[in-house]
Coordinates of C-alpha atoms and ligand atoms in Angstrom, one line a residue:
M1 CA -21.9 42.7 24.0
T2 CA -19.4 43.9 26.6
S3 CA -15.7 43.8 25.7
A4 CA -13.2 42.0 28.0
P5 CA -11.6 44.3 30.7
T6 CA -8.1 45.6 30.1
P7 CA -5.8 43.4 32.1
V8 CA -4.0 45.1 35.0
V9 CA -0.9 43.0 34.2
E10 CA 0.1 41.5 31.0
C11 CA 3.4 39.7 30.6
R12 CA 4.4 38.0 27.4
G13 CA 7.6 36.0 26.9
L14 CA 9.2 38.0 29.8
T15 CA 12.8 37.1 30.5
K16 CA 15.3 38.3 33.1
V17 CA 19.0 37.5 33.1
Y18 CA 21.1 38.7 36.0
G19 CA 24.7 39.2 35.2
Q20 CA 26.4 38.0 32.0
G21 CA 28.7 35.5 30.6
D22 CA 29.6 32.4 32.7
T23 CA 27.9 33.8 35.7
A24 CA 24.6 34.8 34.1
V25 CA 21.5 33.7 35.9
H26 CA 18.4 33.1 33.8
A27 CA 15.8 34.0 36.5
L28 CA 12.8 34.3 34.1
R29 CA 12.8 32.2 30.9
G30 CA 9.7 33.5 29.1
V31 CA 6.8 34.3 31.4
D32 CA 3.2 34.7 30.1
L33 CA 0.9 36.0 32.8
V34 CA -2.3 38.1 32.8
V35 CA -3.9 39.6 35.9
Q36 CA -7.4 40.9 35.7
P37 CA -9.0 43.8 37.6
G38 CA -10.3 42.8 41.0
E39 CA -8.3 39.5 41.1
L40 CA -6.3 38.2 44.0
L41 CA -3.7 36.0 42.3
M42 CA -1.3 33.9 44.3
L43 CA 2.1 33.0 42.8
V44 CA 3.7 29.9 44.2
G45 CA 6.8 27.8 43.5
P46 CA 10.1 26.6 45.0
S47 CA 12.7 28.9 46.3
G48 CA 14.8 30.5 43.5
C49 CA 12.2 29.9 40.8
G50 CA 11.8 33.6 40.1
K51 CA 8.8 34.8 42.0
T52 CA 10.3 37.9 43.6
T53 CA 12.1 38.7 40.3
L54 CA 8.7 38.6 38.4
I55 CA 6.8 40.8 40.9
S56 CA 9.7 43.2 41.1
I57 CA 9.7 43.8 37.3
I58 CA 5.9 44.1 37.4
A59 CA 6.3 46.7 40.2
S60 CA 8.8 48.6 38.1
V61 CA 11.6 48.3 40.7
L62 CA 13.7 45.9 38.6
D63 CA 14.4 46.0 34.8
G64 CA 13.3 43.1 32.7
T65 CA 15.6 41.8 30.0
E66 CA 13.3 40.9 27.0
G67 CA 9.6 40.4 26.2
V68 CA 6.6 42.4 27.2
C69 CA 5.4 43.6 30.6
R70 CA 2.4 45.9 30.5
V71 CA 1.0 47.2 33.8
L72 CA -2.3 49.2 33.4
G73 CA -1.4 49.5 29.7
H74 CA 2.0 51.0 30.5
D75 CA 5.0 49.4 28.8
I76 CA 7.2 48.8 31.9
L77 CA 10.3 47.6 30.1
H78 CA 10.5 50.8 28.1
M79 CA 9.4 53.3 30.7
R80 CA 11.9 56.1 31.4
E81 CA 13.6 55.8 34.8
R82 CA 12.5 59.3 35.7
D83 CA 8.8 58.4 35.1
K84 CA 8.8 55.3 37.4
P85 CA 8.5 56.9 40.8
A86 CA 5.4 58.8 39.9
F87 CA 4.0 55.7 38.2
R88 CA 4.6 53.6 41.4
L89 CA 3.1 56.3 43.6
Q90 CA 0.0 56.7 41.6
H91 CA -0.7 53.0 40.8
L92 CA 1.1 50.6 43.0
G93 CA 1.1 49.4 46.6
F94 CA 3.8 47.2 48.2
C95 CA 3.8 44.8 51.1
F96 CA 7.0 42.9 51.7
Q97 CA 8.0 40.2 54.2
A98 CA 10.2 42.7 56.1
F99 CA 7.4 45.1 56.7
N100 CA 9.7 48.1 56.2
L101 CA 7.9 50.3 58.7
N102 CA 9.7 53.4 59.7
P103 CA 10.7 52.8 63.4
C104 CA 10.6 56.5 64.2
L105 CA 7.0 56.9 63.1
S106 CA 3.8 55.8 64.7
A107 CA 1.5 53.3 63.1
A108 CA -0.8 56.0 61.8
E109 CA 2.2 58.1 60.5
N110 CA 3.6 55.0 58.7
V111 CA 0.3 54.5 56.9
A112 CA 0.2 58.2 56.1
V113 CA 3.6 58.3 54.4
P114 CA 2.4 57.4 50.8
L115 CA -0.5 59.9 51.2
L116 CA 1.8 62.7 52.3
I117 CA 4.2 62.0 49.4
G118 CA 1.2 62.0 47.2
G119 CA 0.4 65.6 48.3
W120 CA -2.2 65.0 51.0
R121 CA -2.3 67.5 53.8
Y122 CA -1.1 66.1 57.2
G123 CA -4.5 66.2 59.0
R124 CA -6.4 64.6 56.2
A125 CA -3.7 61.9 55.7
L126 CA -3.8 61.1 59.4
A127 CA -7.6 60.8 59.4
R128 CA -7.4 58.5 56.5
S129 CA -4.7 56.4 58.2
R130 CA -6.8 56.0 61.3
E131 CA -9.7 54.9 59.2
L132 CA -7.5 52.3 57.5
L133 CA -6.0 51.1 60.8
D134 CA -9.6 50.7 62.1
Q135 CA -10.4 48.5 59.0
V136 CA -7.4 46.2 59.8
G137 CA -8.4 45.9 63.5
L138 CA -5.8 48.3 64.9
A139 CA -8.0 51.2 66.0
D140 CA -6.4 51.1 69.5
K141 CA -2.8 51.1 68.0
V142 CA -2.8 54.2 65.9
D143 CA -0.3 55.9 68.1
A144 CA 1.9 52.9 68.8
M145 CA 5.5 52.8 67.5
P146 CA 6.4 49.7 65.4
E147 CA 8.6 48.3 68.2
Q148 CA 5.4 48.2 70.4
L149 CA 3.6 46.0 67.9
S150 CA 3.6 42.3 67.4
G151 CA 4.7 40.8 64.0
G152 CA 1.1 40.3 62.9
Q153 CA 0.2 43.9 63.9
Q154 CA 3.1 45.3 62.0
Q155 CA 2.1 43.3 59.0
R156 CA -1.4 44.7 59.3
V157 CA 0.0 48.3 59.4
A158 CA 2.0 47.4 56.2
I159 CA -1.2 46.2 54.5
A160 CA -3.1 49.3 55.5
R161 CA -0.2 51.4 54.1
A162 CA -0.2 49.4 50.8
F163 CA -3.9 50.1 50.4
A164 CA -3.8 53.7 51.6
Q165 CA -3.6 55.4 48.2
E166 CA -6.1 52.9 46.7
P167 CA -3.6 51.7 44.2
D168 CA -4.7 49.7 41.2
L169 CA -2.2 46.9 41.8
I170 CA -0.7 45.7 45.1
V171 CA 2.2 43.3 45.2
C172 CA 2.9 41.3 48.4
D173 CA 6.0 39.1 48.8
E174 CA 5.5 36.4 51.4
P175 CA 3.2 38.5 53.5
T176 CA 2.5 35.6 56.0
S177 CA 6.0 34.1 56.3
A178 CA 6.7 35.7 59.7
L179 CA 3.2 35.0 61.1
D180 CA 1.6 32.1 63.0
S181 CA -1.1 30.3 61.1
T182 CA -4.1 32.1 62.8
T183 CA -2.6 35.5 62.2
G184 CA -1.5 34.6 58.7
E185 CA -5.1 33.6 57.8
K186 CA -6.5 36.8 59.3
V187 CA -4.0 38.9 57.3
L188 CA -5.0 37.1 54.1
G189 CA -8.7 37.4 54.8
L190 CA -8.1 41.1 55.2
I191 CA -6.2 41.4 52.0
R192 CA -8.9 39.5 50.2
D193 CA -11.7 41.6 51.7
M194 CA -9.9 44.8 50.8
T195 CA -9.1 43.5 47.3
H196 CA -12.7 42.7 46.6
S197 CA -14.4 45.7 48.3
T198 CA -12.2 48.2 46.5
H199 CA -11.9 46.1 43.2
R200 CA -8.1 46.3 43.4
S201 CA -5.8 43.6 41.9
V202 CA -3.3 41.9 44.2
I203 CA -0.5 39.5 43.5
V204 CA 0.6 37.5 46.6
V205 CA 3.8 35.5 46.5
T206 CA 3.7 32.7 49.0
H207 CA 4.9 29.3 50.0
D208 CA 2.1 29.0 52.5
A209 CA -0.5 26.4 51.4
R210 CA -2.7 27.3 54.3
I211 CA -3.6 30.5 52.6
F212 CA -4.2 29.2 49.1
R213 CA -8.0 29.1 49.7
F214 CA -8.0 32.9 49.8
A215 CA -6.9 33.2 46.2
D216 CA -9.1 33.8 43.2
R217 CA -6.5 32.0 41.1
I218 CA -3.2 30.3 41.8
V219 CA -0.3 30.3 39.4
A220 CA 2.8 28.1 39.8
M221 CA 6.3 28.9 38.7
E222 CA 9.3 26.6 38.3
D223 CA 12.8 27.4 37.0
G224 CA 11.7 30.8 35.6
R225 CA 8.6 29.7 33.9
I226 CA 4.8 29.4 34.6
V227 CA 4.0 25.7 34.9
P228 CA 0.8 23.8 35.6
L229 CA -0.2 23.6 39.3
P230 CA 1.1 20.4 41.0
P231 CA -1.7 17.9 41.3
G232 CA -3.4 18.0 44.7
T233 CA -2.7 21.7 45.3
P234 CA -5.5 23.1 47.4
G235 CA -7.6 25.4 45.2
P236 CA -9.4 28.7 45.7
T237 CA -12.8 28.6 47.4
P238 CA -15.8 28.0 45.2
A239 CA -16.9 31.6 45.8
A240 CA -13.9 32.8 43.9
S241 CA -14.5 30.5 40.9
H242 CA -16.0 33.3 38.8
L243 CA -12.4 34.5 38.2
T244 CA -10.7 31.2 37.5
A245 CA -12.0 31.4 33.9
V246 CA -9.7 34.3 33.1
A247 CA -6.4 32.4 33.5
A248 CA -3.6 33.5 31.2
P249 CA -3.6 31.7 27.9
S250 CA -0.7 29.2 27.7
Ligands
ATP301 N1 20.5 40.5 42.2 C1 20.7 39.2 41.8 N2 21.8 38.9 41.1 C2 22.0 37.6 40.6 N3 21.1 36.6 40.8 C3 20.0 36.9 41.4 C4 19.7 38.2 41.9 N4 18.5 38.2 42.5 C5 18.0 36.9 42.3 N5 18.9 36.1 41.7 C6 18.7 34.7 41.3 O1 17.6 34.6 40.4 C7 16.9 33.5 40.7 C8 15.4 33.8 41.1 O2 15.5 34.5 42.3 P1 14.2 35.1 43.1 O3 14.6 35.9 44.2 O4 13.3 35.7 42.0 O5 13.5 33.7 43.5 P2 12.2 33.4 44.4 O6 11.3 32.5 43.7 O7 11.7 34.7 44.9 O8 12.9 32.7 45.7 P3 12.4 32.6 47.2 O9 11.2 31.8 47.3 O10 13.6 32.0 47.9 O11 12.3 34.1 47.7 C9 17.6 32.7 41.8 O12 18.5 31.8 41.2 C10 18.5 33.8 42.4 O13 19.7 33.3 43.0
MG302 MG1 11.4 35.6 46.8

């Protein structure tokens, strides 16, 4: 008998309160969530329901208040501040709505940054960046500066960068919000292919129902909690159904 895989993310009763006293905002009110290896999970819900807060805690860039948040078995809420940068560098990739490309670096150099920080030599890092940019369809743009790229192309550079170190977990906050629908679908198709081909886990926060079909599983939030999906929400494609059985216990 094979044992269940260790979850990449495990949140139990996770809360987050911003501020205190009369002005306290209860952004997370007890979140239970499990993400499995190789899973592309989409997190949906109305503005202000706590999506960015949740993925920021999981990504160890924001402190949680109470509960449990384990990422790759590491207790994020009790991790020492000085250990977090190395943890992020080794295990996490980020892809945010504002692509955060360095305007002074070419596309290939932007993708190489996490590799260089991780100790790769310049030539090898550049070669790897070129390979990744080829995979995202930008082989002819490796030397372009961000200002010479369209929004969709910049987003693809950001995705290549997020996958560069082959992190175990990648978090994407609204990766298609600045893109037209065709480009948005291409970008998600790319994220899905890279997730499955490298068996990474990805959490995508989105409002964009057009991309729901790329998910292995969709989780809805409302007012700081995980809630059942609204009826009629378009689901993942049947090919992804093998993963829908690993939803977090309620
Ligand atoms: N730094 C902060 N200080 C105080 N309150 C905050 C802070 N960041 C977020 N909030 C509040 O926490 C709640 C959750 O915010 P969050 O950004 O996680 O929502 P979201 O689901 O990502 O929304 P959106 O879809 O608009 O991006 C909101 O009420 C927000 O106003
Ligand atoms: Mg947000």
